Amino acid sequence: MTPRQIQLIRETYALIEPRAAIAGLVFYQRLFTLNPSLRALFTHDINEQAVKLMQALKFAIASVEQPRELQPVLESLGRRHVYYRVEDRHYESVGVALLGTLAVLLGPAFTPEVKEAWSAIYTSMADTMKRAAAKETREGHHGMAGVSTGLKQELS
């Protein structure tokens, strides 16, 4: 990601951060409209999940220039998503829902340059998570053994 893209992401996230809870709910509404089958993967309160999503996004944006801090968090999320039955193909729907949510919430501020910046950060995050999930699957870590209850409840 370029410094300009990072700046654009931070500036536009700052615009939606005061409405983060609503942004998360808009995201999930868009996601379930795009791919209704994904609703079954979410067994917890969707309001709580929306808050967790926005917290994870905020952390990723704050840490984007510190890959040694961000990468392990994304890898952990990717591994945990295996247990939630998330598949590689689901990441595309999530990306479309994220960009659609940003377009709605940012309105005219969602320029092509802003869209490209958000696409770049999402692709980077999703690719890291998918690689970790693939490794988790390859190594045969099936079931929730070894994953603490607290960890399962974290940013999922």
mmCIF file of C-alpha atoms in Angstrom:
data_model
loop_
_atom_site.group_PDB
_atom_site.id
_atom_site.type_symbol
_atom_site.label_atom_id
_atom_site.label_comp_id
_atom_site.label_asym_id
_atom_site.label_seq_id
_atom_site.Cartn_x
_atom_site.Cartn_y
_atom_site.Cartn_z
ATOM 1 C CA MET A 1 0.000 0.000 0.000
ATOM 2 C CA THR A 2 1.198 3.485 -0.768
ATOM 3 C CA PRO A 3 1.405 6.258 1.823
ATOM 4 C CA ARG A 4 -1.379 8.059 -0.067
ATOM 5 C CA GLN A 5 -3.649 5.007 0.145
ATOM 6 C CA ILE A 6 -2.990 4.692 3.871
ATOM 7 C CA GLN A 7 -3.803 8.362 4.333
ATOM 8 C CA LEU A 8 -7.065 8.019 2.377
ATOM 9 C CA ILE A 9 -8.130 4.985 4.380
ATOM 10 C CA ARG A 10 -7.438 6.715 7.673
ATOM 11 C CA GLU A 11 -9.213 9.916 6.615
ATOM 12 C CA THR A 12 -12.304 8.107 5.375
ATOM 13 C CA TYR A 13 -12.439 5.732 8.345
ATOM 14 C CA ALA A 14 -12.366 8.805 10.599
ATOM 15 C CA LEU A 15 -15.521 9.990 8.804
ATOM 16 C CA ILE A 16 -17.435 6.796 9.599
ATOM 17 C CA GLU A 17 -15.913 6.008 12.994
ATOM 18 C CA PRO A 18 -18.502 8.077 14.926
ATOM 19 C CA ARG A 19 -21.115 5.793 13.330
ATOM 20 C CA ALA A 20 -19.077 2.595 13.646
ATOM 21 C CA ALA A 21 -21.861 0.485 15.176
ATOM 22 C CA ILE A 22 -24.249 1.521 12.412
ATOM 23 C CA ALA A 23 -21.532 0.955 9.790
ATOM 24 C CA GLY A 24 -21.064 -2.589 11.054
ATOM 25 C CA LEU A 25 -24.780 -3.305 10.860
ATOM 26 C CA VAL A 26 -25.001 -1.832 7.349
ATOM 27 C CA PHE A 27 -22.096 -4.080 6.380
ATOM 28 C CA TYR A 28 -23.804 -7.233 7.644
ATOM 29 C CA GLN A 29 -27.094 -6.267 6.016
ATOM 30 C CA ARG A 30 -25.264 -5.884 2.699
ATOM 31 C CA LEU A 31 -23.322 -9.112 3.219
ATOM 32 C CA PHE A 32 -26.431 -11.184 3.941
ATOM 33 C CA THR A 33 -28.228 -9.607 0.984
ATOM 34 C CA LEU A 34 -25.317 -10.528 -1.304
ATOM 35 C CA ASN A 35 -24.951 -14.028 0.108
ATOM 36 C CA PRO A 36 -27.856 -15.118 2.334
ATOM 37 C CA SER A 37 -26.181 -18.461 3.064
ATOM 38 C CA LEU A 38 -23.559 -16.641 5.149
ATOM 39 C CA ARG A 39 -26.141 -15.719 7.796
ATOM 40 C CA ALA A 40 -25.972 -19.266 9.153
ATOM 41 C CA LEU A 41 -22.281 -18.787 10.023
ATOM 42 C CA PHE A 42 -23.113 -16.077 12.551
ATOM 43 C CA THR A 43 -24.503 -17.614 15.718
ATOM 44 C CA HIS A 44 -23.785 -14.684 18.065
ATOM 45 C CA ASP A 45 -25.629 -11.391 18.412
ATOM 46 C CA ILE A 46 -25.130 -9.506 15.149
ATOM 47 C CA ASN A 47 -24.946 -6.158 16.975
ATOM 48 C CA GLU A 48 -22.000 -7.470 18.978
ATOM 49 C CA GLN A 49 -20.468 -8.911 15.823
ATOM 50 C CA ALA A 50 -20.797 -5.535 14.079
ATOM 51 C CA VAL A 51 -18.872 -3.860 16.904
ATOM 52 C CA LYS A 52 -16.148 -6.539 16.722
ATOM 53 C CA LEU A 53 -15.861 -6.084 12.973
ATOM 54 C CA MET A 54 -15.363 -2.356 13.306
ATOM 55 C CA GLN A 55 -12.824 -2.838 16.122
ATOM 56 C CA ALA A 56 -10.859 -5.254 13.947
ATOM 57 C CA LEU A 57 -10.979 -2.833 11.027
ATOM 58 C CA LYS A 58 -9.835 0.044 13.234
ATOM 59 C CA PHE A 59 -6.920 -2.028 14.533
ATOM 60 C CA ALA A 60 -5.906 -3.040 11.004
ATOM 61 C CA ILE A 61 -5.967 0.566 9.819
ATOM 62 C CA ALA A 62 -3.945 1.742 12.817
ATOM 63 C CA SER A 63 -1.414 -1.073 12.340
ATOM 64 C CA VAL A 64 -1.132 -1.160 8.553
ATOM 65 C CA GLU A 65 2.376 0.309 8.687
ATOM 66 C CA GLN A 66 3.473 -2.206 11.355
ATOM 67 C CA PRO A 67 3.206 -5.565 9.565
ATOM 68 C CA ARG A 68 4.942 -7.421 12.425
ATOM 69 C CA GLU A 69 2.057 -6.325 14.660
ATOM 70 C CA LEU A 70 -0.764 -6.734 12.149
ATOM 71 C CA GLN A 71 0.186 -9.988 10.420
ATOM 72 C CA PRO A 72 -0.078 -12.281 13.477
ATOM 73 C CA VAL A 73 -3.502 -10.832 14.325
ATOM 74 C CA LEU A 74 -4.766 -11.411 10.781
ATOM 75 C CA GLU A 75 -3.281 -14.908 10.724
ATOM 76 C CA SER A 76 -5.035 -15.720 13.992
ATOM 77 C CA LEU A 77 -8.320 -14.438 12.575
ATOM 78 C CA GLY A 78 -7.812 -16.520 9.439
ATOM 79 C CA ARG A 79 -7.158 -19.678 11.463
ATOM 80 C CA ARG A 80 -10.215 -19.084 13.634
ATOM 81 C CA HIS A 81 -12.401 -18.495 10.607
ATOM 82 C CA VAL A 82 -11.699 -22.101 9.555
ATOM 83 C CA TYR A 83 -13.601 -23.217 12.656
ATOM 84 C CA TYR A 84 -16.475 -20.892 11.786
ATOM 85 C CA ARG A 85 -16.740 -22.664 8.383
ATOM 86 C CA VAL A 86 -15.602 -19.619 6.392
ATOM 87 C CA GLU A 87 -14.385 -20.576 2.929
ATOM 88 C CA ASP A 88 -12.091 -18.716 0.525
ATOM 89 C CA ARG A 89 -15.038 -17.877 -1.724
ATOM 90 C CA HIS A 90 -16.750 -16.021 1.128
ATOM 91 C CA TYR A 91 -14.015 -13.391 1.217
ATOM 92 C CA GLU A 92 -15.187 -12.030 -2.140
ATOM 93 C CA SER A 93 -18.679 -11.363 -0.774
ATOM 94 C CA VAL A 94 -17.149 -9.688 2.283
ATOM 95 C CA GLY A 95 -15.043 -7.404 0.071
ATOM 96 C CA VAL A 96 -18.027 -6.426 -2.058
ATOM 97 C CA ALA A 97 -20.110 -5.781 1.069
ATOM 98 C CA LEU A 98 -17.337 -3.681 2.617
ATOM 99 C CA LEU A 99 -16.900 -1.497 -0.458
ATOM 100 C CA GLY A 100 -20.669 -1.137 -0.828
ATOM 101 C CA THR A 101 -21.002 -0.117 2.807
ATOM 102 C CA LEU A 102 -18.258 2.470 2.439
ATOM 103 C CA ALA A 103 -19.863 3.825 -0.727
ATOM 104 C CA VAL A 104 -23.181 4.324 1.095
ATOM 105 C CA LEU A 105 -21.707 5.816 4.255
ATOM 106 C CA LEU A 106 -19.129 8.063 2.575
ATOM 107 C CA GLY A 107 -21.274 9.215 -0.323
ATOM 108 C CA PRO A 108 -19.329 11.612 -2.568
ATOM 109 C CA ALA A 109 -16.193 11.118 -0.447
ATOM 110 C CA PHE A 110 -16.034 7.551 -1.815
ATOM 111 C CA THR A 111 -14.020 8.504 -4.875
ATOM 112 C CA PRO A 112 -12.380 6.017 -7.243
ATOM 113 C CA GLU A 113 -9.071 6.696 -5.474
ATOM 114 C CA VAL A 114 -10.640 5.949 -2.082
ATOM 115 C CA LYS A 115 -12.243 2.785 -3.464
ATOM 116 C CA GLU A 116 -8.886 1.615 -4.790
ATOM 117 C CA ALA A 117 -7.219 2.268 -1.418
ATOM 118 C CA TRP A 118 -9.866 0.313 0.502
ATOM 119 C CA SER A 119 -9.697 -2.492 -2.070
ATOM 120 C CA ALA A 120 -5.948 -2.676 -1.525
ATOM 121 C CA ILE A 121 -6.155 -2.918 2.250
ATOM 122 C CA TYR A 122 -8.994 -5.419 2.154
ATOM 123 C CA THR A 123 -7.202 -7.609 -0.387
ATOM 124 C CA SER A 124 -4.055 -7.572 1.712
ATOM 125 C CA MET A 125 -5.968 -8.474 4.884
ATOM 126 C CA ALA A 126 -8.045 -11.179 3.180
ATOM 127 C CA ASP A 127 -5.010 -12.739 1.485
ATOM 128 C CA THR A 128 -3.179 -12.983 4.818
ATOM 129 C CA MET A 129 -6.219 -14.535 6.480
ATOM 130 C CA LYS A 130 -6.776 -17.003 3.614
ATOM 131 C CA ARG A 131 -3.135 -18.142 3.682
ATOM 132 C CA ALA A 132 -3.364 -18.792 7.423
ATOM 133 C CA ALA A 133 -6.669 -20.633 6.987
ATOM 134 C CA ALA A 134 -5.198 -22.803 4.235
ATOM 135 C CA LYS A 135 -2.231 -23.670 6.423
ATOM 136 C CA GLU A 136 -4.565 -24.485 9.332
ATOM 137 C CA THR A 137 -6.585 -26.779 7.075
ATOM 138 C CA ARG A 138 -3.470 -28.428 5.584
ATOM 139 C CA GLU A 139 -2.040 -29.141 9.005
ATOM 140 C CA GLY A 140 -5.278 -30.843 9.956
ATOM 141 C CA HIS A 141 -6.190 -28.798 13.009
ATOM 142 C CA HIS A 142 -9.854 -29.713 12.921
ATOM 143 C CA GLY A 143 -12.331 -28.941 15.662
ATOM 144 C CA MET A 144 -11.947 -26.431 18.438
ATOM 145 C CA ALA A 145 -9.430 -28.389 20.537
ATOM 146 C CA GLY A 146 -6.711 -26.068 21.722
ATOM 147 C CA VAL A 147 -8.670 -22.917 21.001
ATOM 148 C CA SER A 148 -9.772 -21.294 24.221
ATOM 149 C CA THR A 149 -13.286 -20.050 24.742
ATOM 150 C CA GLY A 150 -11.958 -16.512 25.133
ATOM 151 C CA LEU A 151 -10.145 -16.760 21.822
ATOM 152 C CA LYS A 152 -13.306 -17.984 20.092
ATOM 153 C CA GLN A 153 -15.152 -14.938 21.345
ATOM 154 C CA GLU A 154 -12.495 -12.476 20.160
ATOM 155 C CA LEU A 155 -12.605 -10.563 16.901
ATOM 156 C CA SER A 156 -14.231 -13.184 14.698
#
